[in-house]
PDB file of C-alpha atoms in Angstrom:
ATOM      1  CA  MET A  17       4.453 -11.711 -20.206  1.00 54.00           C
ATOM      2  CA  LYS A  18       5.807 -13.627 -17.294  1.00 59.00           C
ATOM      3  CA  LYS A  19       4.495 -10.980 -14.878  1.00 61.00           C
ATOM      4  CA  LEU A  20       0.960 -11.491 -16.447  1.00 54.00           C
ATOM      5  CA  GLY A  21       1.272 -15.199 -15.766  1.00 56.00           C
ATOM      6  CA  ILE A  22       2.050 -14.607 -12.232  1.00 57.00           C
ATOM      7  CA  LEU A  23      -0.849 -12.221 -11.868  1.00 55.00           C
ATOM      8  CA  LEU A  24      -3.324 -14.699 -13.462  1.00 50.00           C
ATOM      9  CA  ALA A  25      -1.913 -17.559 -11.401  1.00 55.00           C
ATOM     10  CA  LEU A  26      -2.360 -15.541  -8.263  1.00 55.00           C
ATOM     11  CA  MET A  27      -5.915 -14.704  -9.189  1.00 56.00           C
ATOM     12  CA  LEU A  28      -6.695 -18.364  -9.716  1.00 48.00           C
ATOM     13  CA  PHE A  29      -5.176 -19.186  -6.375  1.00 52.00           C
ATOM     14  CA  SER A  30      -7.275 -16.513  -4.729  1.00 55.00           C
ATOM     15  CA  ILE A  31     -10.438 -17.653  -6.300  1.00 40.00           C
ATOM     16  CA  ALA A  32      -9.963 -21.371  -5.830  1.00 39.00           C
ATOM     17  CA  GLY A  33      -8.486 -20.899  -2.297  1.00 55.00           C
ATOM     18  CA  GLN A  34      -5.671 -23.429  -3.146  1.00 61.00           C
ATOM     19  CA  ALA A  35      -2.704 -21.426  -1.873  1.00 71.00           C
ATOM     20  CA  GLN A  36      -1.466 -22.537   1.530  1.00 92.00           C
ATOM     21  CA  VAL A  37      -1.227 -19.207   3.429  1.00 93.00           C
ATOM     22  CA  GLU A  38       1.105 -19.134   6.451  1.00 94.00           C
ATOM     23  CA  VAL A  39       2.088 -16.447   8.913  1.00 94.00           C
ATOM     24  CA  ASP A  40       5.853 -15.634   9.147  1.00 92.00           C
ATOM     25  CA  ALA A  41       7.757 -14.743  12.267  1.00 93.00           C
ATOM     26  CA  GLU A  42       6.946 -11.050  11.682  1.00 93.00           C
ATOM     27  CA  GLY A  43       3.188 -11.789  11.529  1.00 95.00           C
ATOM     28  CA  PHE A  44       2.935 -11.402   7.699  1.00 96.00           C
ATOM     29  CA  GLU A  45       0.709 -13.629   5.570  1.00 96.00           C
ATOM     30  CA  THR A  46       2.655 -15.396   2.896  1.00 96.00           C
ATOM     31  CA  PHE A  47       2.401 -18.219   0.478  1.00 95.00           C
ATOM     32  CA  LYS A  48       4.649 -19.912  -2.245  1.00 94.00           C
ATOM     33  CA  MET A  49       3.577 -19.888  -5.770  1.00 92.00           C
ATOM     34  CA  GLN A  50       5.183 -22.064  -8.426  1.00 90.00           C
ATOM     35  CA  GLU A  51       5.533 -20.643 -11.964  1.00 90.00           C
ATOM     36  CA  GLY A  52       7.380 -22.875 -14.215  1.00 93.00           C
ATOM     37  CA  ASP A  53      10.674 -23.735 -12.499  1.00 95.00           C
ATOM     38  CA  THR A  54      10.466 -20.592 -10.380  1.00 94.00           C
ATOM     39  CA  THR A  55       8.977 -20.490  -6.908  1.00 94.00           C
ATOM     40  CA  TYR A  56       7.789 -17.024  -5.739  1.00 94.00           C
ATOM     41  CA  LEU A  57       7.241 -16.198  -2.077  1.00 95.00           C
ATOM     42  CA  MET A  58       4.154 -14.017  -2.141  1.00 96.00           C
ATOM     43  CA  LYS A  59       3.467 -11.646   0.864  1.00 96.00           C
ATOM     44  CA  LYS A  60       0.408  -9.569   1.849  1.00 97.00           C
ATOM     45  CA  TYR A  61       0.932  -5.889   1.835  1.00 98.00           C
ATOM     46  CA  PHE A  62      -1.641  -3.149   1.975  1.00 98.00           C
ATOM     47  CA  LEU A  63      -2.314  -0.890  -0.921  1.00 98.00           C
ATOM     48  CA  VAL A  64      -3.626   2.629   0.019  1.00 99.00           C
ATOM     49  CA  PHE A  65      -5.380   4.952  -2.377  1.00 99.00           C
ATOM     50  CA  LEU A  66      -5.236   8.442  -1.146  1.00 99.00           C
ATOM     51  CA  LYS A  67      -8.136  10.486  -2.467  1.00 99.00           C
ATOM     52  CA  ARG A  68      -9.094  14.016  -2.418  1.00 98.00           C
ATOM     53  CA  GLY A  69     -10.790  14.762   0.971  1.00 98.00           C
ATOM     54  CA  THR A  70     -13.726  16.738   1.972  1.00 98.00           C
ATOM     55  CA  GLU A  71     -11.897  19.743   3.430  1.00 96.00           C
ATOM     56  CA  ARG A  72      -9.950  21.445   0.625  1.00 94.00           C
ATOM     57  CA  SER A  73     -10.771  25.127   1.687  1.00 95.00           C
ATOM     58  CA  GLN A  74      -7.391  25.765   3.515  1.00 95.00           C
ATOM     59  CA  ASP A  75      -5.548  28.692   2.404  1.00 96.00           C
ATOM     60  CA  GLN A  76      -2.123  28.135   0.526  1.00 97.00           C
ATOM     61  CA  ALA A  77      -0.041  28.516   3.661  1.00 98.00           C
ATOM     62  CA  GLU A  78      -2.202  26.079   5.703  1.00 97.00           C
ATOM     63  CA  ALA A  79      -2.285  23.563   2.720  1.00 97.00           C
ATOM     64  CA  LEU A  80       1.520  23.804   2.449  1.00 97.00           C
ATOM     65  CA  LYS A  81       1.797  23.116   6.258  1.00 98.00           C
ATOM     66  CA  ILE A  82      -0.404  20.108   5.947  1.00 98.00           C
ATOM     67  CA  GLN A  83       1.468  18.861   2.843  1.00 98.00           C
ATOM     68  CA  THR A  84       4.829  19.155   4.629  1.00 98.00           C
ATOM     69  CA  ALA A  85       3.559  17.197   7.702  1.00 99.00           C
ATOM     70  CA  HIS A  86       2.016  14.592   5.332  1.00 98.00           C
ATOM     71  CA  LEU A  87       5.451  14.143   3.579  1.00 98.00           C
ATOM     72  CA  ALA A  88       7.262  14.025   6.900  1.00 99.00           C
ATOM     73  CA  HIS A  89       4.703  11.379   8.033  1.00 99.00           C
ATOM     74  CA  MET A  90       5.471   9.227   4.821  1.00 98.00           C
ATOM     75  CA  ASP A  91       9.210   9.649   5.535  1.00 98.00           C
ATOM     76  CA  SER A  92       8.765   8.443   9.007  1.00 99.00           C
ATOM     77  CA  LEU A  93       6.870   5.363   7.945  1.00 99.00           C
ATOM     78  CA  ALA A  94       9.761   4.646   5.297  1.00 98.00           C
ATOM     79  CA  ASN A  95      12.307   5.049   8.019  1.00 98.00           C
ATOM     80  CA  ILE A  96      10.751   2.468  10.286  1.00 98.00           C
ATOM     81  CA  GLY A  97      10.157   0.054   7.366  1.00 97.00           C
ATOM     82  CA  GLN A  98       6.452   0.277   7.155  1.00 98.00           C
ATOM     83  CA  LEU A  99       6.286   2.122   3.730  1.00 98.00           C
ATOM     84  CA  ASP A 100       7.709   0.364   0.742  1.00 96.00           C
ATOM     85  CA  LEU A 101       6.471   2.547  -2.030  1.00 96.00           C
ATOM     86  CA  ALA A 102       4.654   5.902  -2.295  1.00 97.00           C
ATOM     87  CA  GLY A 103       3.837   8.630  -4.851  1.00 97.00           C
ATOM     88  CA  PRO A 104       1.409  11.186  -6.063  1.00 97.00           C
ATOM     89  CA  MET A 105      -0.802  10.650  -9.245  1.00 97.00           C
ATOM     90  CA  GLY A 106       0.305  12.445 -12.415  1.00 96.00           C
ATOM     91  CA  ASP A 107      -3.172  13.917 -13.120  1.00 97.00           C
ATOM     92  CA  ASP A 108      -5.671  16.146 -11.335  1.00 94.00           C
ATOM     93  CA  THR A 109      -8.303  13.702 -10.271  1.00 96.00           C
ATOM     94  CA  ASP A 110      -9.864  12.723  -6.889  1.00 97.00           C
ATOM     95  CA  LEU A 111      -7.135   9.955  -6.743  1.00 98.00           C
ATOM     96  CA  ARG A 112      -4.114  11.876  -5.308  1.00 98.00           C
ATOM     97  CA  GLY A 113      -1.629   9.214  -4.498  1.00 98.00           C
ATOM     98  CA  ILE A 114      -0.760   5.498  -3.847  1.00 98.00           C
ATOM     99  CA  VAL A 115       1.081   4.045  -0.966  1.00 98.00           C
ATOM    100  CA  VAL A 116       2.237   0.379  -0.354  1.00 98.00           C
ATOM    101  CA  LEU A 117       2.495  -0.322   3.328  1.00 98.00           C
ATOM    102  CA  ARG A 118       4.454  -3.145   4.632  1.00 98.00           C
ATOM    103  CA  VAL A 119       2.549  -3.996   7.870  1.00 98.00           C
ATOM    104  CA  PRO A 120       1.040  -7.291   8.844  1.00 98.00           C
ATOM    105  CA  THR A 121      -2.583  -6.361   9.415  1.00 98.00           C
ATOM    106  CA  MET A 122      -5.396  -4.255   8.151  1.00 98.00           C
ATOM    107  CA  GLU A 123      -5.602  -2.647  11.574  1.00 98.00           C
ATOM    108  CA  ALA A 124      -1.920  -1.621  11.446  1.00 98.00           C
ATOM    109  CA  ALA A 125      -2.428  -0.146   7.974  1.00 99.00           C
ATOM    110  CA  GLU A 126      -5.370   1.819   9.231  1.00 99.00           C
ATOM    111  CA  ALA A 127      -3.282   3.086  12.150  1.00 99.00           C
ATOM    112  CA  CYS A 128      -0.571   4.266   9.758  1.00 99.00           C
ATOM    113  CA  VAL A 129      -3.080   6.026   7.478  1.00 99.00           C
ATOM    114  CA  LYS A 130      -5.197   7.641  10.253  1.00 99.00           C
ATOM    115  CA  ALA A 131      -1.891   9.119  11.726  1.00 99.00           C
ATOM    116  CA  ASP A 132      -1.275  11.050   8.576  1.00 99.00           C
ATOM    117  CA  PRO A 133      -1.795  14.811   9.187  1.00 99.00           C
ATOM    118  CA  ALA A 134      -3.429  15.225   5.700  1.00 98.00           C
ATOM    119  CA  VAL A 135      -5.954  12.603   6.608  1.00 99.00           C
ATOM    120  CA  ARG A 136      -6.557  13.914  10.092  1.00 98.00           C
ATOM    121  CA  ALA A 137      -7.154  17.441   8.576  1.00 98.00           C
ATOM    122  CA  ASN A 138      -9.681  15.706   5.979  1.00 98.00           C
ATOM    123  CA  ARG A 139      -7.535  17.011   3.106  1.00 98.00           C
ATOM    124  CA  LEU A 140      -7.026  13.517   2.005  1.00 98.00           C
ATOM    125  CA  SER A 141      -9.427  10.463   2.407  1.00 99.00           C
ATOM    126  CA  TYR A 142      -8.331   6.860   1.692  1.00 99.00           C
ATOM    127  CA  GLU A 143      -9.150   3.293   0.728  1.00 99.00           C
ATOM    128  CA  ILE A 144      -7.082   0.408   1.899  1.00 99.00           C
ATOM    129  CA  HIS A 145      -6.852  -2.999   0.154  1.00 98.00           C
ATOM    130  CA  PRO A 146      -4.926  -6.115   0.920  1.00 98.00           C
ATOM    131  CA  TRP A 147      -2.383  -6.662  -1.935  1.00 97.00           C
ATOM    132  CA  TRP A 148      -0.257  -9.669  -2.794  1.00 96.00           C
ATOM    133  CA  ALA A 149       3.213  -9.257  -4.311  1.00 95.00           C
ATOM    134  CA  ALA A 150       6.284 -11.401  -4.776  1.00 95.00           C
ATOM    135  CA  VAL A 151       8.933 -10.728  -2.186  1.00 94.00           C
ATOM    136  CA  GLY A 152      11.622  -8.697  -3.766  1.00 91.00           C
ATOM    137  CA  SER A 153       9.385  -7.296  -6.554  1.00 90.00           C
ATOM    138  CA  LYS A 154      10.463  -3.845  -7.741  1.00 88.00           C
ATOM    139  CA  LEU A 155       9.591  -1.200 -10.307  1.00 85.00           C
ATOM    140  CA  ARG A 156      11.742  -1.014 -13.416  1.00 84.00           C
TER     141      ARG A 156
END
């Protein structure tokens, strides 16, 4: 329930424009949000929706080669600290996966995604959205 409160408060801050957004030493936008006696440091990340691309006619060997290169790209982003979370969807729809990028700008997020071999091969397309989360948030 506390997480729902955080989400609602964040939405109110976004709508009202009351949050004092600052840029940290690494170039990331942040702001502090008070929830009861707890202060959260909110940070802007970029949420990427990987979707089924327009070019899905590759044979099995080529598709495997592209997928292997895609996973290597994701691994390289994680190794340099630009990828915080990634994974495939659990169903067979046009939405193929989600990625959370830890980069300071939309342009940096675009560069990460456009360098993905699966995106370059048009096997995947994408949408990128700015996304705020409390620093230190994690899945349970």
